[in-house]
Amino acid sequence: MTKRISLTQHLIEQQRLHNKIPSELRLLIEVVGRACKSISHAVGKGALGEVLGSAESENVQGEVQKKLDIISNEILLEANEWGGHLAAMASEEMETIHLIPNRYPMGEYMLLFDPLDGSSNIDVNVSIGTIFSVLKAPEGMGTPTEQAFLQPGAKQVAAGYAVYGPQTVLVLTTGDGVHCFTLDREMGAWVLTQKNIQIPADTKEFAINVSNSRHWYPPVSRYVTELLAGKEGPLGKDFNMRWVASMVADVHRILTRGGIFMYPADAREPEKPGKLRLMYEANPMAFIVEQAGGAATNGQQRIMDIQPEKLHQRVPVFLGSKNEVERVTAYHQQ
Ligand code: AHG
Ligand code: MN
Ligand code: MN
């Protein structure tokens, strides 16, 4: 039998090799990993755990919250409050930042998360997930403010996501490649199952919600028209399409076999460019995709170079196989 490497062992060995994962960051990642196990457990109960359906409340983006959005948010907050590794947290599901209660020590990291990604897929038993991003608190910050979180994605020290699907996996980067762990459900342990994932530079698969095509701007319309033209078109090959409607699952497919994922801005609400959120979705996924040799832009620039202006800001997203992301980005720049 091949030797199994746990998440803890992997993190300790990475620290020994590259001296990049201080013990507080390791604790943070392990706590997030533990929270994802709890979320996976709740998700897996489905109707038996009375976790399906709407919570009949709205989040700050005006989206109706599902019960599991709220449960997952609570699990992540509770798990991360007391360890002393965090200065503050921010979540897609909370309007303002979450401070660490006075009774616990404050650490030097800040955690941001989309507690449950793919909410529309919960009740239909399709893969969903959790996305997280880790920043360092600015030196001498004192009481954390929203401003402290507004750092470009290039400043992330770690990012990851969990997918709750046929298998539960945790995909992680600390800036030293991308590694995947599979949850051993009997043992309750994350086991390293793939090291240094690489996204192929070329692909024949794309992901976009085509029902929005009448609202697209010309560069996206041009690109998708070319994809659909296949072998006879300017790209000279046939493309296949996939759209799970859970970003975690679409990105995980791209990490596994390549592809391009797009959620563009469109003409509907120019003040809300696109649907995805820079701080909880685009930045962590961009970090992971770049670490796996792919690319991630907003059509104009690298996502991780964007200076955030608001915690809940939205951003157009083009990410995945490098050559295709570069092509659609060039169409925007022309
Ligand atoms: P969330 O459930 O966290 O709000 O995110 C859903 C996002 C993303 O996961 C997915 O790619 C996209 O919304 C799907 O959007 P459409 O319903 O427009 O296809
Ligand atoms: Mn999401
Ligand atoms: Mn969400």
XYZ file of C-alpha atoms and ligand atoms in Angstrom:
355
model
C 0.000 0.000 0.000
C 1.328 3.465 -0.820
C 1.994 5.657 2.175
C -0.785 8.129 2.934
C 0.160 11.748 3.587
C -2.254 13.752 5.703
C -2.916 17.479 5.355
C -0.954 18.100 8.582
C 2.060 16.107 7.419
C 1.992 17.842 4.040
C 1.925 21.306 5.640
C 4.740 20.479 8.082
C 6.893 19.065 5.278
C 6.234 22.130 3.085
C 7.318 24.325 5.990
C 10.543 22.319 6.391
C 11.282 22.475 2.673
C 10.352 26.047 1.817
C 10.003 27.741 5.188
C 6.787 29.358 3.966
C 4.035 28.075 6.216
C 4.446 29.500 9.725
C 2.680 27.517 12.448
C -0.163 30.072 12.758
C -0.911 29.757 9.053
C -0.794 25.979 9.338
C -3.264 26.142 12.214
C -5.510 28.402 10.136
C -5.497 26.015 7.172
C -6.152 23.018 9.408
C -9.040 24.792 11.129
C -10.572 25.730 7.764
C -10.079 22.115 6.660
C -11.885 20.937 9.795
C -14.743 23.376 9.198
C -15.056 22.084 5.616
C -15.390 18.550 7.015
C -18.308 19.742 9.177
C -19.915 21.488 6.207
C -19.427 18.350 4.102
C -21.153 16.359 6.844
C -24.100 18.787 6.969
C -24.384 18.821 3.161
C -24.349 15.020 3.080
C -27.338 14.731 5.407
C -29.582 16.501 2.904
C -33.278 16.208 3.643
C -32.539 13.978 6.674
C -30.707 16.841 8.373
C -33.375 19.402 7.446
C -30.651 21.501 5.819
C -32.267 21.962 2.400
C -34.336 24.889 1.210
C -34.418 28.613 1.745
C -33.703 30.441 5.008
C -36.102 33.165 3.861
C -33.541 35.906 4.494
C -31.436 38.039 2.131
C -27.686 38.714 2.120
C -26.010 42.056 1.434
C -26.059 41.383 -2.319
C -29.849 40.992 -2.209
C -29.665 37.234 -2.834
C -32.056 34.915 -0.994
C -30.040 32.848 1.480
C -30.341 29.090 1.641
C -30.263 27.328 5.013
C -26.879 25.855 4.107
C -25.444 29.318 3.268
C -26.128 30.308 6.872
C -25.108 26.994 8.462
C -21.789 26.974 6.562
C -21.093 30.593 7.485
C -21.710 29.795 11.179
C -19.461 26.722 11.053
C -16.572 28.729 9.589
C -16.976 31.603 12.055
C -17.175 29.360 15.105
C -14.248 27.179 14.073
C -11.950 30.139 13.418
C -12.757 32.453 16.317
C -10.834 31.002 19.207
C -7.510 29.715 17.820
C -5.643 33.013 18.087
C -4.560 32.876 14.434
C -6.970 35.487 13.073
C -7.407 39.237 13.328
C -10.804 39.259 11.582
C -13.002 37.505 9.028
C -15.147 38.597 6.097
C -17.810 36.574 4.328
C -19.994 36.807 1.270
C -22.936 36.245 3.620
C -22.160 39.090 6.067
C -22.476 42.787 5.355
C -19.620 43.860 7.624
C -16.398 42.256 8.803
C -16.449 39.876 11.770
C -14.124 40.804 14.630
C -12.590 38.220 16.951
C -14.396 38.393 20.335
C -12.371 40.077 23.104
C -12.063 36.892 25.128
C -9.782 35.349 22.474
C -6.287 36.439 21.416
C -5.887 38.159 18.052
C -3.580 36.787 15.360
C -1.988 38.273 12.267
C -4.095 36.720 9.496
C -7.400 37.696 7.944
C -9.733 35.094 6.465
C -12.298 35.700 3.722
C -14.792 33.134 2.482
C -17.691 32.187 0.292
C -19.060 29.650 2.798
C -21.291 27.840 0.314
C -20.670 28.300 -3.395
C -23.274 27.099 -5.867
C -26.320 27.688 -3.659
C -28.745 27.031 -6.536
C -27.405 23.463 -6.681
C -27.956 22.524 -3.003
C -31.510 21.270 -3.319
C -30.865 19.387 -6.572
C -27.917 17.382 -5.178
C -25.270 18.767 -7.535
C -21.695 19.569 -6.396
C -21.268 22.681 -4.244
C -18.344 23.978 -2.215
C -16.530 26.467 0.009
C -13.936 29.010 -1.217
C -11.455 30.810 1.053
C -8.684 33.387 0.862
C -6.059 34.381 3.453
C -4.440 37.813 3.781
C -2.018 39.220 6.336
C -3.234 42.030 8.556
C -1.391 45.310 7.865
C 1.424 45.993 10.382
C 0.289 47.852 13.510
C -3.336 47.715 12.431
C -5.003 47.806 15.869
C -8.735 47.081 15.619
C -9.359 45.601 12.164
C -11.335 47.675 9.693
C -12.872 46.891 6.315
C -10.059 48.953 4.761
C -7.488 46.401 6.007
C -9.121 43.743 3.808
C -8.921 45.811 0.623
C -5.636 44.303 -0.600
C -5.043 43.060 -4.152
C -5.193 39.290 -4.654
C -1.431 39.201 -5.232
C -1.087 39.697 -1.460
C -2.885 36.445 -0.601
C -0.731 34.068 1.453
C -3.049 31.103 0.938
C -6.247 30.200 -0.875
C -8.298 27.095 -1.352
C -11.643 25.523 -1.958
C -13.539 22.408 -0.963
C -15.936 20.616 -3.307
C -18.786 18.617 -1.760
C -19.483 16.233 -4.606
C -19.340 12.477 -5.250
C -15.999 12.874 -3.467
C -15.178 15.652 -1.028
C -11.890 17.308 -1.958
C -9.834 20.197 -0.607
C -7.622 22.089 -3.047
C -4.986 24.332 -1.563
C -2.201 26.733 -2.446
C 0.189 28.642 -0.214
C 2.114 29.952 -3.213
C 4.058 26.723 -3.769
C 1.909 24.953 -6.342
C -1.571 23.512 -6.001
C -2.270 20.328 -4.088
C -5.437 18.289 -3.715
C -6.620 16.294 -0.681
C -9.484 13.829 -0.654
C -11.619 13.357 2.455
C -11.384 9.830 3.800
C -14.930 9.728 5.144
C -14.358 6.727 7.444
C -11.257 8.215 9.062
C -12.391 11.837 8.863
C -8.973 12.748 7.417
C -7.762 14.812 4.468
C -5.362 12.660 2.441
C -3.017 14.086 -0.197
C -4.150 12.676 -3.553
C -2.572 15.040 -6.104
C 0.545 17.195 -5.941
C 1.475 20.142 -8.163
C -1.627 20.190 -10.331
C -1.028 21.765 -13.755
C -3.696 23.161 -16.091
C -2.945 22.434 -19.764
C -2.323 25.666 -21.725
C -4.662 24.596 -24.533
C -8.177 23.275 -24.254
C -11.278 22.251 -26.191
C -13.775 22.963 -23.410
C -15.442 26.196 -22.308
C -17.863 27.208 -19.546
C -20.212 30.191 -19.698
C -23.896 30.754 -18.946
C -25.136 31.168 -22.529
C -28.616 32.254 -21.402
C -27.103 35.714 -20.862
C -25.764 35.965 -24.432
C -28.167 38.711 -25.538
C -26.653 40.979 -22.855
C -22.966 40.284 -23.629
C -20.546 42.958 -24.811
C -18.936 42.518 -28.278
C -15.599 40.894 -27.202
C -17.414 38.042 -25.399
C -19.962 37.600 -28.215
C -17.144 37.449 -30.762
C -15.175 34.896 -28.734
C -18.121 32.582 -28.039
C -19.215 32.786 -31.696
C -15.712 31.632 -32.655
C -15.814 28.798 -30.086
C -19.135 27.628 -31.496
C -17.888 27.817 -35.093
C -15.591 24.878 -34.285
C -13.262 23.327 -36.859
C -14.589 25.454 -39.705
C -14.149 28.718 -37.727
C -11.077 30.869 -37.010
C -10.026 28.715 -34.008
C -9.825 25.621 -36.217
C -11.111 23.087 -33.664
C -14.352 21.868 -32.135
C -15.106 22.915 -28.553
C -17.361 21.222 -26.011
C -19.325 23.153 -23.365
C -19.908 22.509 -19.624
C -21.666 24.719 -17.057
C -22.253 23.316 -13.566
C -23.323 26.698 -12.099
C -21.114 26.056 -9.071
C -17.860 27.909 -9.640
C -16.011 25.434 -7.393
C -17.065 22.497 -9.573
C -16.328 24.302 -12.844
C -12.891 25.364 -11.596
C -12.177 21.880 -10.285
C -12.916 20.410 -13.718
C -10.526 22.953 -15.264
C -7.819 21.992 -12.757
C -8.398 18.356 -13.646
C -8.461 18.518 -17.453
C -8.230 22.143 -18.598
C -10.839 24.546 -19.928
C -11.862 28.184 -19.810
C -14.431 29.557 -17.348
C -16.141 32.896 -18.016
C -18.548 35.033 -16.035
C -18.362 38.315 -17.944
C -19.821 41.706 -17.161
C -22.824 42.422 -19.374
C -25.146 45.261 -20.308
C -27.754 44.546 -17.627
C -26.329 46.361 -14.595
C -23.152 48.243 -15.567
C -22.592 49.312 -11.946
C -22.423 45.606 -10.979
C -19.835 44.193 -13.399
C -20.472 40.451 -13.558
C -21.843 38.249 -10.814
C -18.807 36.898 -9.029
C -17.220 38.595 -6.065
C -13.600 39.719 -6.204
C -12.691 39.003 -2.585
C -14.444 35.662 -1.992
C -14.466 34.012 -5.424
C -12.289 35.658 -8.092
C -9.117 36.322 -6.062
C -8.776 32.906 -4.394
C -9.596 31.076 -7.632
C -7.176 33.311 -9.586
C -4.397 32.491 -7.107
C -5.061 28.754 -7.434
C -5.353 28.851 -11.231
C -2.133 30.870 -11.656
C -0.293 28.556 -9.277
C -1.416 25.688 -11.527
C 0.027 27.402 -14.618
C -3.252 28.927 -15.847
C -4.328 32.553 -16.153
C -7.101 34.710 -14.656
C -8.178 38.158 -15.893
C -11.188 40.464 -15.797
C -10.820 40.929 -19.573
C -8.525 43.917 -19.127
C -5.999 42.996 -16.468
C -4.813 40.239 -14.171
C -7.463 39.695 -11.485
C -4.847 39.557 -8.723
C -3.599 43.074 -9.644
C -6.991 44.731 -9.106
C -7.011 47.159 -6.187
C -10.296 46.390 -4.384
C -12.520 49.330 -3.523
C -15.280 47.529 -1.668
C -15.503 44.308 0.292
C -18.419 42.958 -1.752
C -17.297 44.250 -5.136
C -18.080 42.212 -8.235
C -15.735 41.511 -11.095
C -15.849 39.921 -14.568
C -13.938 36.619 -14.584
C -12.054 34.766 -17.348
C -9.882 31.967 -16.020
C -8.329 28.622 -16.858
C -6.167 27.385 -19.739
C -3.653 30.107 -20.471
C -3.854 30.378 -24.252
C -7.644 30.741 -24.303
C -7.709 33.250 -21.414
C -5.084 35.289 -23.255
C -7.136 35.148 -26.450
C -10.383 36.471 -24.920
C -8.419 39.082 -22.933
C -6.787 40.281 -26.167
C -10.253 40.637 -27.745
C -11.199 43.007 -24.902
C -8.041 45.050 -25.384
C -8.418 45.462 -29.154
P -23.064 31.614 -4.752
O -23.887 30.370 -4.659
O -21.939 31.654 -3.764
O -23.884 32.873 -4.769
O -22.270 31.584 -6.139
C -22.909 31.165 -7.307
C -22.099 31.618 -8.481
C -21.054 30.643 -8.962
O -20.801 29.568 -8.140
C -21.566 30.161 -10.286
O -20.531 30.042 -11.208
C -22.555 31.197 -10.704
O -22.997 31.822 -9.543
C -23.721 30.622 -11.450
O -24.479 31.669 -11.922
P -25.768 31.453 -12.851
O -26.863 31.012 -11.961
O -25.983 32.829 -13.430
O -25.422 30.429 -13.898
Mn -20.117 31.663 -4.787
Mn -22.031 31.577 -1.632
